[in-house]
mmCIF file with all atom_site columns, C-alpha atoms in Angstrom:
data_model
loop_
_atom_site.group_PDB
_atom_site.id
_atom_site.type_symbol
_atom_site.label_atom_id
_atom_site.label_alt_id
_atom_site.label_comp_id
_atom_site.label_asym_id
_atom_site.label_entity_id
_atom_site.label_seq_id
_atom_site.pdbx_PDB_ins_code
_atom_site.Cartn_x
_atom_site.Cartn_y
_atom_site.Cartn_z
_atom_site.occupancy
_atom_site.B_iso_or_equiv
_atom_site.pdbx_formal_charge
_atom_site.auth_seq_id
_atom_site.auth_comp_id
_atom_site.auth_asym_id
_atom_site.auth_atom_id
_atom_site.pdbx_PDB_model_num
ATOM 1   C CA . UNK A 1 1   ? 176.497 170.079 183.855 1.00 44.00 ? 1068 UNK A CA 1
ATOM 2   C CA . UNK A 1 2   ? 179.570 168.261 185.159 1.00 50.00 ? 1069 UNK A CA 1
ATOM 3   C CA . UNK A 1 3   ? 179.237 166.439 188.442 1.00 71.00 ? 1070 UNK A CA 1
ATOM 4   C CA . UNK A 1 4   ? 182.743 165.262 189.061 1.00 92.00 ? 1071 UNK A CA 1
ATOM 5   C CA . UNK A 1 5   ? 183.546 162.134 191.138 1.00 98.00 ? 1072 UNK A CA 1
ATOM 6   C CA . UNK A 1 6   ? 186.955 160.673 191.930 1.00 98.00 ? 1073 UNK A CA 1
ATOM 7   C CA . UNK A 1 7   ? 185.829 157.037 191.479 1.00 98.00 ? 1074 UNK A CA 1
ATOM 8   C CA . UNK A 1 8   ? 182.854 155.462 189.649 1.00 98.00 ? 1075 UNK A CA 1
ATOM 9   C CA . UNK A 1 9   ? 181.574 151.928 189.959 1.00 98.00 ? 1076 UNK A CA 1
ATOM 10  C CA . UNK A 1 10  ? 179.148 150.420 187.447 1.00 98.00 ? 1077 UNK A CA 1
ATOM 11  C CA . UNK A 1 11  ? 176.791 147.558 188.130 1.00 98.00 ? 1078 UNK A CA 1
ATOM 12  C CA . UNK A 1 12  ? 174.271 145.760 185.962 1.00 98.00 ? 1079 UNK A CA 1
ATOM 13  C CA . UNK A 1 13  ? 171.699 145.990 188.740 1.00 98.00 ? 1080 UNK A CA 1
ATOM 14  C CA . UNK A 1 14  ? 171.125 147.785 192.008 1.00 97.00 ? 1081 UNK A CA 1
ATOM 15  C CA . UNK A 1 15  ? 172.996 145.768 194.682 1.00 97.00 ? 1082 UNK A CA 1
ATOM 16  C CA . UNK A 1 16  ? 175.726 144.396 192.383 1.00 98.00 ? 1083 UNK A CA 1
ATOM 17  C CA . UNK A 1 17  ? 178.274 146.978 193.354 1.00 98.00 ? 1084 UNK A CA 1
ATOM 18  C CA . UNK A 1 18  ? 177.423 146.690 197.065 1.00 98.00 ? 1085 UNK A CA 1
ATOM 19  C CA . UNK A 1 19  ? 177.884 142.876 197.014 1.00 98.00 ? 1086 UNK A CA 1
ATOM 20  C CA . UNK A 1 20  ? 181.360 143.265 195.532 1.00 98.00 ? 1087 UNK A CA 1
ATOM 21  C CA . UNK A 1 21  ? 182.800 146.382 197.123 1.00 98.00 ? 1088 UNK A CA 1
ATOM 22  C CA . UNK A 1 22  ? 180.544 148.274 199.526 1.00 98.00 ? 1089 UNK A CA 1
ATOM 23  C CA . UNK A 1 23  ? 183.128 148.264 202.230 1.00 98.00 ? 1090 UNK A CA 1
ATOM 24  C CA . UNK A 1 24  ? 185.810 149.562 199.919 1.00 98.00 ? 1091 UNK A CA 1
ATOM 25  C CA . UNK A 1 25  ? 183.556 152.403 198.930 1.00 98.00 ? 1092 UNK A CA 1
ATOM 26  C CA . UNK A 1 26  ? 182.784 153.223 202.601 1.00 98.00 ? 1093 UNK A CA 1
ATOM 27  C CA . UNK A 1 27  ? 186.495 153.234 203.321 1.00 98.00 ? 1094 UNK A CA 1
ATOM 28  C CA . UNK A 1 28  ? 187.172 155.787 200.597 1.00 98.00 ? 1095 UNK A CA 1
ATOM 29  C CA . UNK A 1 29  ? 184.167 158.053 201.198 1.00 98.00 ? 1096 UNK A CA 1
ATOM 30  C CA . UNK A 1 30  ? 185.018 158.309 204.855 1.00 98.00 ? 1097 UNK A CA 1
ATOM 31  C CA . UNK A 1 31  ? 188.478 159.461 203.717 1.00 98.00 ? 1098 UNK A CA 1
ATOM 32  C CA . UNK A 1 32  ? 186.898 162.255 201.695 1.00 97.00 ? 1099 UNK A CA 1
ATOM 33  C CA . UNK A 1 33  ? 186.920 160.549 198.247 1.00 97.00 ? 1100 UNK A CA 1
ATOM 34  C CA . UNK A 1 34  ? 183.878 161.371 196.038 1.00 98.00 ? 1101 UNK A CA 1
ATOM 35  C CA . UNK A 1 35  ? 182.535 158.024 194.974 1.00 98.00 ? 1102 UNK A CA 1
ATOM 36  C CA . UNK A 1 36  ? 179.596 157.289 192.582 1.00 98.00 ? 1103 UNK A CA 1
ATOM 37  C CA . UNK A 1 37  ? 177.621 154.283 191.469 1.00 98.00 ? 1104 UNK A CA 1
ATOM 38  C CA . UNK A 1 38  ? 175.827 153.954 188.119 1.00 98.00 ? 1105 UNK A CA 1
ATOM 39  C CA . UNK A 1 39  ? 173.344 151.102 187.817 1.00 98.00 ? 1106 UNK A CA 1
ATOM 40  C CA . UNK A 1 40  ? 172.848 150.162 184.150 1.00 98.00 ? 1107 UNK A CA 1
ATOM 41  C CA . UNK A 1 41  ? 169.399 148.691 184.596 1.00 98.00 ? 1108 UNK A CA 1
ATOM 42  C CA . UNK A 1 42  ? 166.445 149.005 187.019 1.00 97.00 ? 1109 UNK A CA 1
ATOM 43  C CA . UNK A 1 43  ? 166.482 145.197 187.526 1.00 97.00 ? 1110 UNK A CA 1
ATOM 44  C CA . UNK A 1 44  ? 162.888 144.986 186.208 1.00 97.00 ? 1111 UNK A CA 1
ATOM 45  C CA . UNK A 1 45  ? 163.317 141.263 185.534 1.00 96.00 ? 1112 UNK A CA 1
ATOM 46  C CA . UNK A 1 46  ? 164.081 140.434 189.206 1.00 95.00 ? 1113 UNK A CA 1
ATOM 47  C CA . UNK A 1 47  ? 161.974 137.654 190.676 1.00 95.00 ? 1114 UNK A CA 1
ATOM 48  C CA . UNK A 1 48  ? 161.346 139.688 193.905 1.00 96.00 ? 1115 UNK A CA 1
ATOM 49  C CA . UNK A 1 49  ? 160.665 143.357 194.507 1.00 94.00 ? 1116 UNK A CA 1
ATOM 50  C CA . UNK A 1 50  ? 159.410 146.082 192.298 1.00 96.00 ? 1117 UNK A CA 1
ATOM 51  C CA . UNK A 1 51  ? 161.411 148.653 190.343 1.00 96.00 ? 1118 UNK A CA 1
ATOM 52  C CA . UNK A 1 52  ? 160.277 151.404 192.684 1.00 97.00 ? 1119 UNK A CA 1
ATOM 53  C CA . UNK A 1 53  ? 161.081 149.343 195.784 1.00 97.00 ? 1120 UNK A CA 1
ATOM 54  C CA . UNK A 1 54  ? 164.567 148.554 194.523 1.00 96.00 ? 1121 UNK A CA 1
ATOM 55  C CA . UNK A 1 55  ? 165.189 152.305 193.782 1.00 97.00 ? 1122 UNK A CA 1
ATOM 56  C CA . UNK A 1 56  ? 164.311 153.041 197.393 1.00 98.00 ? 1123 UNK A CA 1
ATOM 57  C CA . UNK A 1 57  ? 166.572 150.289 198.636 1.00 98.00 ? 1124 UNK A CA 1
ATOM 58  C CA . UNK A 1 58  ? 169.419 151.601 196.412 1.00 98.00 ? 1125 UNK A CA 1
ATOM 59  C CA . UNK A 1 59  ? 169.043 155.075 197.882 1.00 98.00 ? 1126 UNK A CA 1
ATOM 60  C CA . UNK A 1 60  ? 169.188 153.626 201.422 1.00 98.00 ? 1127 UNK A CA 1
ATOM 61  C CA . UNK A 1 61  ? 172.305 151.618 200.546 1.00 98.00 ? 1128 UNK A CA 1
ATOM 62  C CA . UNK A 1 62  ? 173.919 154.702 199.013 1.00 98.00 ? 1129 UNK A CA 1
ATOM 63  C CA . UNK A 1 63  ? 173.462 156.563 202.289 1.00 98.00 ? 1130 UNK A CA 1
ATOM 64  C CA . UNK A 1 64  ? 174.958 153.647 204.266 1.00 98.00 ? 1131 UNK A CA 1
ATOM 65  C CA . UNK A 1 65  ? 178.234 153.885 202.358 1.00 98.00 ? 1132 UNK A CA 1
ATOM 66  C CA . UNK A 1 66  ? 178.430 157.640 201.830 1.00 98.00 ? 1133 UNK A CA 1
ATOM 67  C CA . UNK A 1 67  ? 177.925 157.940 198.073 1.00 98.00 ? 1134 UNK A CA 1
ATOM 68  C CA . UNK A 1 68  ? 178.361 161.354 196.501 1.00 98.00 ? 1135 UNK A CA 1
ATOM 69  C CA . UNK A 1 69  ? 176.298 160.317 193.444 1.00 98.00 ? 1136 UNK A CA 1
ATOM 70  C CA . UNK A 1 70  ? 174.125 157.514 192.266 1.00 98.00 ? 1137 UNK A CA 1
ATOM 71  C CA . UNK A 1 71  ? 172.319 157.081 188.906 1.00 98.00 ? 1138 UNK A CA 1
ATOM 72  C CA . UNK A 1 72  ? 170.471 154.502 186.845 1.00 98.00 ? 1139 UNK A CA 1
ATOM 73  C CA . UNK A 1 73  ? 170.691 154.506 183.097 1.00 98.00 ? 1140 UNK A CA 1
ATOM 74  C CA . UNK A 1 74  ? 167.501 152.527 182.668 1.00 98.00 ? 1141 UNK A CA 1
ATOM 75  C CA . UNK A 1 75  ? 168.961 150.079 180.086 1.00 98.00 ? 1142 UNK A CA 1
ATOM 76  C CA . UNK A 1 76  ? 166.929 146.920 179.605 1.00 98.00 ? 1143 UNK A CA 1
ATOM 77  C CA . UNK A 1 77  ? 167.442 144.205 182.189 1.00 97.00 ? 1144 UNK A CA 1
ATOM 78  C CA . UNK A 1 78  ? 168.592 141.027 180.398 1.00 97.00 ? 1145 UNK A CA 1
ATOM 79  C CA . UNK A 1 79  ? 169.025 143.183 177.377 1.00 98.00 ? 1146 UNK A CA 1
ATOM 80  C CA . UNK A 1 80  ? 172.565 144.586 177.594 1.00 98.00 ? 1147 UNK A CA 1
ATOM 81  C CA . UNK A 1 81  ? 173.411 144.177 173.922 1.00 97.00 ? 1148 UNK A CA 1
ATOM 82  C CA . UNK A 1 82  ? 175.977 146.894 173.549 1.00 96.00 ? 1149 UNK A CA 1
ATOM 83  C CA . UNK A 1 83  ? 173.961 148.682 170.962 1.00 98.00 ? 1150 UNK A CA 1
ATOM 84  C CA . UNK A 1 84  ? 175.287 152.099 169.882 1.00 97.00 ? 1151 UNK A CA 1
ATOM 85  C CA . UNK A 1 85  ? 172.610 153.808 171.990 1.00 98.00 ? 1152 UNK A CA 1
ATOM 86  C CA . UNK A 1 86  ? 173.597 151.743 175.086 1.00 98.00 ? 1153 UNK A CA 1
ATOM 87  C CA . UNK A 1 87  ? 177.262 152.416 174.599 1.00 98.00 ? 1154 UNK A CA 1
ATOM 88  C CA . UNK A 1 88  ? 176.660 156.130 174.107 1.00 98.00 ? 1155 UNK A CA 1
ATOM 89  C CA . UNK A 1 89  ? 174.683 156.317 177.416 1.00 98.00 ? 1156 UNK A CA 1
ATOM 90  C CA . UNK A 1 90  ? 177.612 154.729 179.391 1.00 98.00 ? 1157 UNK A CA 1
ATOM 91  C CA . UNK A 1 91  ? 180.219 156.936 177.714 1.00 98.00 ? 1158 UNK A CA 1
ATOM 92  C CA . UNK A 1 92  ? 178.049 159.991 178.433 1.00 98.00 ? 1159 UNK A CA 1
ATOM 93  C CA . UNK A 1 93  ? 177.977 159.037 182.120 1.00 98.00 ? 1160 UNK A CA 1
ATOM 94  C CA . UNK A 1 94  ? 181.749 158.713 182.273 1.00 98.00 ? 1161 UNK A CA 1
ATOM 95  C CA . UNK A 1 95  ? 182.350 162.024 180.480 1.00 98.00 ? 1162 UNK A CA 1
ATOM 96  C CA . UNK A 1 96  ? 179.828 163.778 182.730 1.00 97.00 ? 1163 UNK A CA 1
ATOM 97  C CA . UNK A 1 97  ? 181.382 162.447 185.925 1.00 98.00 ? 1164 UNK A CA 1
ATOM 98  C CA . UNK A 1 98  ? 185.056 162.399 184.787 1.00 98.00 ? 1165 UNK A CA 1
ATOM 99  C CA . UNK A 1 99  ? 186.283 159.744 187.250 1.00 98.00 ? 1166 UNK A CA 1
ATOM 100 C CA . UNK A 1 100 ? 189.916 158.894 187.606 1.00 97.00 ? 1167 UNK A CA 1
ATOM 101 C CA . UNK A 1 101 ? 189.162 155.278 188.473 1.00 98.00 ? 1168 UNK A CA 1
ATOM 102 C CA . UNK A 1 102 ? 186.344 153.020 187.150 1.00 98.00 ? 1169 UNK A CA 1
ATOM 103 C CA . UNK A 1 103 ? 185.080 149.774 188.607 1.00 98.00 ? 1170 UNK A CA 1
ATOM 104 C CA . UNK A 1 104 ? 183.161 147.107 186.710 1.00 98.00 ? 1171 UNK A CA 1
ATOM 105 C CA . UNK A 1 105 ? 181.958 143.587 187.517 1.00 98.00 ? 1172 UNK A CA 1
ATOM 106 C CA . UNK A 1 106 ? 184.458 140.759 186.941 1.00 98.00 ? 1173 UNK A CA 1
ATOM 107 C CA . UNK A 1 107 ? 184.154 139.469 183.419 1.00 97.00 ? 1174 UNK A CA 1
ATOM 108 C CA . UNK A 1 108 ? 183.462 135.765 184.118 1.00 96.00 ? 1175 UNK A CA 1
ATOM 109 C CA . UNK A 1 109 ? 180.432 135.490 186.453 1.00 96.00 ? 1176 UNK A CA 1
ATOM 110 C CA . UNK A 1 110 ? 177.580 133.022 186.426 1.00 95.00 ? 1177 UNK A CA 1
ATOM 111 C CA . UNK A 1 111 ? 175.136 135.835 185.660 1.00 96.00 ? 1178 UNK A CA 1
ATOM 112 C CA . UNK A 1 112 ? 175.238 136.799 182.007 1.00 97.00 ? 1179 UNK A CA 1
ATOM 113 C CA . UNK A 1 113 ? 174.250 140.402 182.754 1.00 97.00 ? 1180 UNK A CA 1
ATOM 114 C CA . UNK A 1 114 ? 177.281 140.860 184.984 1.00 98.00 ? 1181 UNK A CA 1
ATOM 115 C CA . UNK A 1 115 ? 179.496 139.601 182.108 1.00 98.00 ? 1182 UNK A CA 1
ATOM 116 C CA . UNK A 1 116 ? 177.767 141.925 179.614 1.00 98.00 ? 1183 UNK A CA 1
ATOM 117 C CA . UNK A 1 117 ? 178.139 144.963 181.971 1.00 98.00 ? 1184 UNK A CA 1
ATOM 118 C CA . UNK A 1 118 ? 181.847 144.193 182.381 1.00 98.00 ? 1185 UNK A CA 1
ATOM 119 C CA . UNK A 1 119 ? 182.396 144.227 178.665 1.00 98.00 ? 1186 UNK A CA 1
ATOM 120 C CA . UNK A 1 120 ? 180.280 147.264 178.001 1.00 98.00 ? 1187 UNK A CA 1
ATOM 121 C CA . UNK A 1 121 ? 181.935 149.329 180.698 1.00 98.00 ? 1188 UNK A CA 1
ATOM 122 C CA . UNK A 1 122 ? 185.481 148.334 179.527 1.00 98.00 ? 1189 UNK A CA 1
ATOM 123 C CA . UNK A 1 123 ? 184.581 149.395 176.014 1.00 98.00 ? 1190 UNK A CA 1
ATOM 124 C CA . UNK A 1 124 ? 182.952 152.590 177.157 1.00 98.00 ? 1191 UNK A CA 1
ATOM 125 C CA . UNK A 1 125 ? 186.110 153.514 179.140 1.00 98.00 ? 1192 UNK A CA 1
ATOM 126 C CA . UNK A 1 126 ? 188.083 153.061 175.941 1.00 98.00 ? 1193 UNK A CA 1
ATOM 127 C CA . UNK A 1 127 ? 185.571 155.064 173.844 1.00 98.00 ? 1194 UNK A CA 1
ATOM 128 C CA . UNK A 1 128 ? 185.441 157.858 176.410 1.00 98.00 ? 1195 UNK A CA 1
ATOM 129 C CA . UNK A 1 129 ? 188.991 158.889 175.607 1.00 98.00 ? 1196 UNK A CA 1
ATOM 130 C CA . UNK A 1 130 ? 188.441 159.113 171.833 1.00 98.00 ? 1197 UNK A CA 1
ATOM 131 C CA . UNK A 1 131 ? 187.980 162.689 170.794 1.00 97.00 ? 1198 UNK A CA 1
ATOM 132 C CA . UNK A 1 132 ? 186.071 161.831 167.637 1.00 97.00 ? 1199 UNK A CA 1
ATOM 133 C CA . UNK A 1 133 ? 183.617 159.586 169.446 1.00 97.00 ? 1200 UNK A CA 1
ATOM 134 C CA . UNK A 1 134 ? 180.713 161.783 170.486 1.00 97.00 ? 1201 UNK A CA 1
ATOM 135 C CA . UNK A 1 135 ? 182.754 164.870 169.807 1.00 97.00 ? 1202 UNK A CA 1
ATOM 136 C CA . UNK A 1 136 ? 180.210 167.153 171.478 1.00 96.00 ? 1203 UNK A CA 1
ATOM 137 C CA . UNK A 1 137 ? 181.430 165.931 174.846 1.00 96.00 ? 1204 UNK A CA 1
ATOM 138 C CA . UNK A 1 138 ? 184.908 166.406 176.124 1.00 97.00 ? 1205 UNK A CA 1
ATOM 139 C CA . UNK A 1 139 ? 186.930 163.182 176.197 1.00 98.00 ? 1206 UNK A CA 1
ATOM 140 C CA . UNK A 1 140 ? 188.006 161.632 179.468 1.00 98.00 ? 1207 UNK A CA 1
ATOM 141 C CA . UNK A 1 141 ? 191.108 159.455 180.130 1.00 97.00 ? 1208 UNK A CA 1
ATOM 142 C CA . UNK A 1 142 ? 190.348 157.061 182.988 1.00 97.00 ? 1209 UNK A CA 1
ATOM 143 C CA . UNK A 1 143 ? 193.576 156.201 184.772 1.00 96.00 ? 1210 UNK A CA 1
ATOM 144 C CA . UNK A 1 144 ? 192.719 152.630 185.834 1.00 97.00 ? 1211 UNK A CA 1
ATOM 145 C CA . UNK A 1 145 ? 189.919 150.022 185.741 1.00 98.00 ? 1212 UNK A CA 1
ATOM 146 C CA . UNK A 1 146 ? 189.359 147.468 188.513 1.00 98.00 ? 1213 UNK A CA 1
ATOM 147 C CA . UNK A 1 147 ? 186.990 144.593 188.364 1.00 98.00 ? 1214 UNK A CA 1
ATOM 148 C CA . UNK A 1 148 ? 185.055 143.468 191.452 1.00 98.00 ? 1215 UNK A CA 1
ATOM 149 C CA . UNK A 1 149 ? 183.532 140.131 192.280 1.00 98.00 ? 1216 UNK A CA 1
ATOM 150 C CA . UNK A 1 150 ? 179.917 139.436 192.735 1.00 98.00 ? 1217 UNK A CA 1
ATOM 151 C CA . UNK A 1 151 ? 179.239 135.678 192.660 1.00 94.00 ? 1218 UNK A CA 1
ATOM 152 C CA . UNK A 1 152 ? 182.384 133.965 191.459 1.00 83.00 ? 1219 UNK A CA 1
ATOM 153 C CA . UNK A 1 153 ? 185.910 134.722 192.651 1.00 89.00 ? 1220 UNK A CA 1
ATOM 154 C CA . UNK A 1 154 ? 188.854 133.766 190.431 1.00 89.00 ? 1221 UNK A CA 1
ATOM 155 C CA . UNK A 1 155 ? 192.260 135.391 190.401 1.00 87.00 ? 1222 UNK A CA 1
ATOM 156 C CA . UNK A 1 156 ? 192.520 138.201 192.899 1.00 96.00 ? 1223 UNK A CA 1
ATOM 157 C CA . UNK A 1 157 ? 195.141 140.818 191.926 1.00 95.00 ? 1224 UNK A CA 1
ATOM 158 C CA . UNK A 1 158 ? 194.408 143.262 194.654 1.00 96.00 ? 1225 UNK A CA 1
ATOM 159 C CA . UNK A 1 159 ? 192.810 143.036 198.150 1.00 96.00 ? 1226 UNK A CA 1
ATOM 160 C CA . UNK A 1 160 ? 191.667 145.982 200.214 1.00 98.00 ? 1227 UNK A CA 1
ATOM 161 C CA . UNK A 1 161 ? 191.608 145.817 204.025 1.00 98.00 ? 1228 UNK A CA 1
ATOM 162 C CA . UNK A 1 162 ? 188.041 146.713 204.932 1.00 98.00 ? 1229 UNK A CA 1
ATOM 163 C CA . UNK A 1 163 ? 187.889 145.394 208.459 1.00 98.00 ? 1230 UNK A CA 1
ATOM 164 C CA . UNK A 1 164 ? 186.980 148.701 210.038 1.00 98.00 ? 1231 UNK A CA 1
ATOM 165 C CA . UNK A 1 165 ? 184.336 149.456 207.415 1.00 98.00 ? 1232 UNK A CA 1
ATOM 166 C CA . UNK A 1 166 ? 182.561 146.144 207.172 1.00 98.00 ? 1233 UNK A CA 1
ATOM 167 C CA . UNK A 1 167 ? 179.574 147.277 209.207 1.00 98.00 ? 1234 UNK A CA 1
ATOM 168 C CA . UNK A 1 168 ? 178.816 149.763 206.501 1.00 98.00 ? 1235 UNK A CA 1
ATOM 169 C CA . UNK A 1 169 ? 178.685 146.973 203.973 1.00 98.00 ? 1236 UNK A CA 1
ATOM 170 C CA . UNK A 1 170 ? 176.306 145.000 206.234 1.00 98.00 ? 1237 UNK A CA 1
ATOM 171 C CA . UNK A 1 171 ? 174.060 148.071 206.383 1.00 98.00 ? 1238 UNK A CA 1
ATOM 172 C CA . UNK A 1 172 ? 174.170 148.543 202.578 1.00 98.00 ? 1239 UNK A CA 1
ATOM 173 C CA . UNK A 1 173 ? 173.261 144.915 201.865 1.00 98.00 ? 1240 UNK A CA 1
ATOM 174 C CA . UNK A 1 174 ? 170.588 144.868 204.540 1.00 98.00 ? 1241 UNK A CA 1
ATOM 175 C CA . UNK A 1 175 ? 168.932 147.747 202.670 1.00 98.00 ? 1242 UNK A CA 1
ATOM 176 C CA . UNK A 1 176 ? 168.032 145.239 199.902 1.00 98.00 ? 1243 UNK A CA 1
ATOM 177 C CA . UNK A 1 177 ? 165.413 143.420 201.834 1.00 96.00 ? 1244 UNK A CA 1
ATOM 178 C CA . UNK A 1 178 ? 163.436 142.528 198.743 1.00 96.00 ? 1245 UNK A CA 1
ATOM 179 C CA . UNK A 1 179 ? 166.429 140.560 197.435 1.00 96.00 ? 1246 UNK A CA 1
ATOM 180 C CA . UNK A 1 180 ? 168.120 138.999 200.429 1.00 96.00 ? 1247 UNK A CA 1
ATOM 181 C CA . UNK A 1 181 ? 165.164 138.311 202.813 1.00 95.00 ? 1248 UNK A CA 1
ATOM 182 C CA . UNK A 1 182 ? 162.701 135.480 202.255 1.00 91.00 ? 1249 UNK A CA 1
ATOM 183 C CA . UNK A 1 183 ? 159.052 135.620 203.209 1.00 87.00 ? 1250 UNK A CA 1
ATOM 184 C CA . UNK A 1 184 ? 155.612 134.270 202.347 1.00 88.00 ? 1251 UNK A CA 1
ATOM 185 C CA . UNK A 1 185 ? 155.331 136.497 199.265 1.00 87.00 ? 1252 UNK A CA 1
ATOM 186 C CA . UNK A 1 186 ? 158.824 136.000 197.884 1.00 93.00 ? 1253 UNK A CA 1
ATOM 187 C CA . UNK A 1 187 ? 160.178 133.503 195.346 1.00 94.00 ? 1254 UNK A CA 1
ATOM 188 C CA . UNK A 1 188 ? 163.105 131.424 196.434 1.00 94.00 ? 1255 UNK A CA 1
ATOM 189 C CA . UNK A 1 189 ? 166.307 132.530 194.713 1.00 95.00 ? 1256 UNK A CA 1
ATOM 190 C CA . UNK A 1 190 ? 169.957 132.116 195.372 1.00 93.00 ? 1257 UNK A CA 1
ATOM 191 C CA . UNK A 1 191 ? 169.984 135.637 196.831 1.00 95.00 ? 1258 UNK A CA 1
ATOM 192 C CA . UNK A 1 192 ? 167.589 134.812 199.663 1.00 95.00 ? 1259 UNK A CA 1
ATOM 193 C CA . UNK A 1 193 ? 169.144 131.498 200.563 1.00 94.00 ? 1260 UNK A CA 1
ATOM 194 C CA . UNK A 1 194 ? 171.956 132.699 202.935 1.00 95.00 ? 1261 UNK A CA 1
ATOM 195 C CA . UNK A 1 195 ? 173.610 134.576 200.114 1.00 96.00 ? 1262 UNK A CA 1
ATOM 196 C CA . UNK A 1 196 ? 174.728 137.510 202.301 1.00 97.00 ? 1263 UNK A CA 1
ATOM 197 C CA . UNK A 1 197 ? 176.312 135.025 204.749 1.00 97.00 ? 1264 UNK A CA 1
ATOM 198 C CA . UNK A 1 198 ? 178.245 133.564 201.875 1.00 97.00 ? 1265 UNK A CA 1
ATOM 199 C CA . UNK A 1 199 ? 179.474 137.009 200.789 1.00 98.00 ? 1266 UNK A CA 1
ATOM 200 C CA . UNK A 1 200 ? 180.648 137.641 204.282 1.00 98.00 ? 1267 UNK A CA 1
ATOM 201 C CA . UNK A 1 201 ? 182.402 134.332 204.429 1.00 97.00 ? 1268 UNK A CA 1
ATOM 202 C CA . UNK A 1 202 ? 184.212 135.110 201.167 1.00 97.00 ? 1269 UNK A CA 1
ATOM 203 C CA . UNK A 1 203 ? 185.341 138.481 202.428 1.00 98.00 ? 1270 UNK A CA 1
ATOM 204 C CA . UNK A 1 204 ? 186.486 136.948 205.654 1.00 98.00 ? 1271 UNK A CA 1
ATOM 205 C CA . UNK A 1 205 ? 188.490 134.339 203.775 1.00 97.00 ? 1272 UNK A CA 1
ATOM 206 C CA . UNK A 1 206 ? 190.158 136.966 201.604 1.00 97.00 ? 1273 UNK A CA 1
ATOM 207 C CA . UNK A 1 207 ? 191.054 138.992 204.678 1.00 97.00 ? 1274 UNK A CA 1
ATOM 208 C CA . UNK A 1 208 ? 192.504 135.947 206.397 1.00 97.00 ? 1275 UNK A CA 1
ATOM 209 C CA . UNK A 1 209 ? 195.263 135.800 203.757 1.00 94.00 ? 1276 UNK A CA 1
ATOM 210 C CA . UNK A 1 210 ? 196.735 138.944 205.405 1.00 96.00 ? 1277 UNK A CA 1
ATOM 211 C CA . UNK A 1 211 ? 195.405 138.347 209.012 1.00 97.00 ? 1278 UNK A CA 1
ATOM 212 C CA . UNK A 1 212 ? 192.730 140.956 208.440 1.00 98.00 ? 1279 UNK A CA 1
ATOM 213 C CA . UNK A 1 213 ? 189.173 140.450 209.566 1.00 98.00 ? 1280 UNK A CA 1
ATOM 214 C CA . UNK A 1 214 ? 187.751 141.270 206.133 1.00 98.00 ? 1281 UNK A CA 1
ATOM 215 C CA . UNK A 1 215 ? 188.982 142.172 202.640 1.00 98.00 ? 1282 UNK A CA 1
ATOM 216 C CA . UNK A 1 216 ? 187.434 142.780 199.280 1.00 98.00 ? 1283 UNK A CA 1
ATOM 217 C CA . UNK A 1 217 ? 189.165 141.489 196.225 1.00 97.00 ? 1284 UNK A CA 1
ATOM 218 C CA . UNK A 1 218 ? 189.683 142.985 192.749 1.00 98.00 ? 1285 UNK A CA 1
ATOM 219 C CA . UNK A 1 219 ? 191.106 141.878 189.384 1.00 97.00 ? 1286 UNK A CA 1
ATOM 220 C CA . UNK A 1 220 ? 192.951 144.045 186.893 1.00 96.00 ? 1287 UNK A CA 1
ATOM 221 C CA . UNK A 1 221 ? 193.940 143.787 183.204 1.00 94.00 ? 1288 UNK A CA 1
ATOM 222 C CA . UNK A 1 222 ? 196.504 146.490 183.254 1.00 90.00 ? 1289 UNK A CA 1
ATOM 223 C CA . UNK A 1 223 ? 199.313 146.714 185.875 1.00 88.00 ? 1290 UNK A CA 1
ATOM 224 C CA . UNK A 1 224 ? 198.522 149.290 188.506 1.00 82.00 ? 1291 UNK A CA 1
ATOM 225 C CA . UNK A 1 225 ? 200.934 151.751 189.978 1.00 81.00 ? 1292 UNK A CA 1
ATOM 226 C CA . UNK A 1 226 ? 202.268 151.323 193.425 1.00 81.00 ? 1293 UNK A CA 1
ATOM 227 C CA . UNK A 1 227 ? 204.356 153.895 195.415 1.00 81.00 ? 1294 UNK A CA 1
ATOM 228 C CA . UNK A 1 228 ? 206.681 151.918 197.732 1.00 81.00 ? 1295 UNK A CA 1
ATOM 229 C CA . UNK A 1 229 ? 208.406 154.956 199.171 1.00 72.00 ? 1296 UNK A CA 1
#
């Protein structure tokens, strides 16, 4: 069964996409764009929270930004090897959802899973258009790929004004209490040491380049089309 979306963002773990581009998603969904997120893993190696809790948090975050679709492929956390089975599962998701635009993590992040996800999704987008790869499923030509930032920001090729949608990002991130809040039963990690404040500061700094309150930044490998008139 085909469940079409206009845009599809992949993350290695629940919360990756929201850190990078939750406000951009909210801006598009409020304009009527069907947006989906696919989490590659259940983040079972996380220091805090359980798989079940993180799935509930992901559902709450999805509601905050108006997602039309969310899935988890259940690939092994810290085990994104790019095996044939893993690649096939990502391609299958792209062919099922048939997005025009695909988003993936920026390819040079301090977390190796983010880098692996970036590489796998880019290859899957390429494979998805090959009619002899998994020929039982109709091929899909994705129009463009964008790469969002999680931890480390480098060259920013595109920024999106998300000033009016930033509260939705705050709500989405606040859903991940197991990751971003510290308490007596949590392990100290970079995520619960003022991480969300740092994300907001980053987005405020990007917005300041255009005198906007907030912006989210993206990188591209292929030139993107702009209509000036």
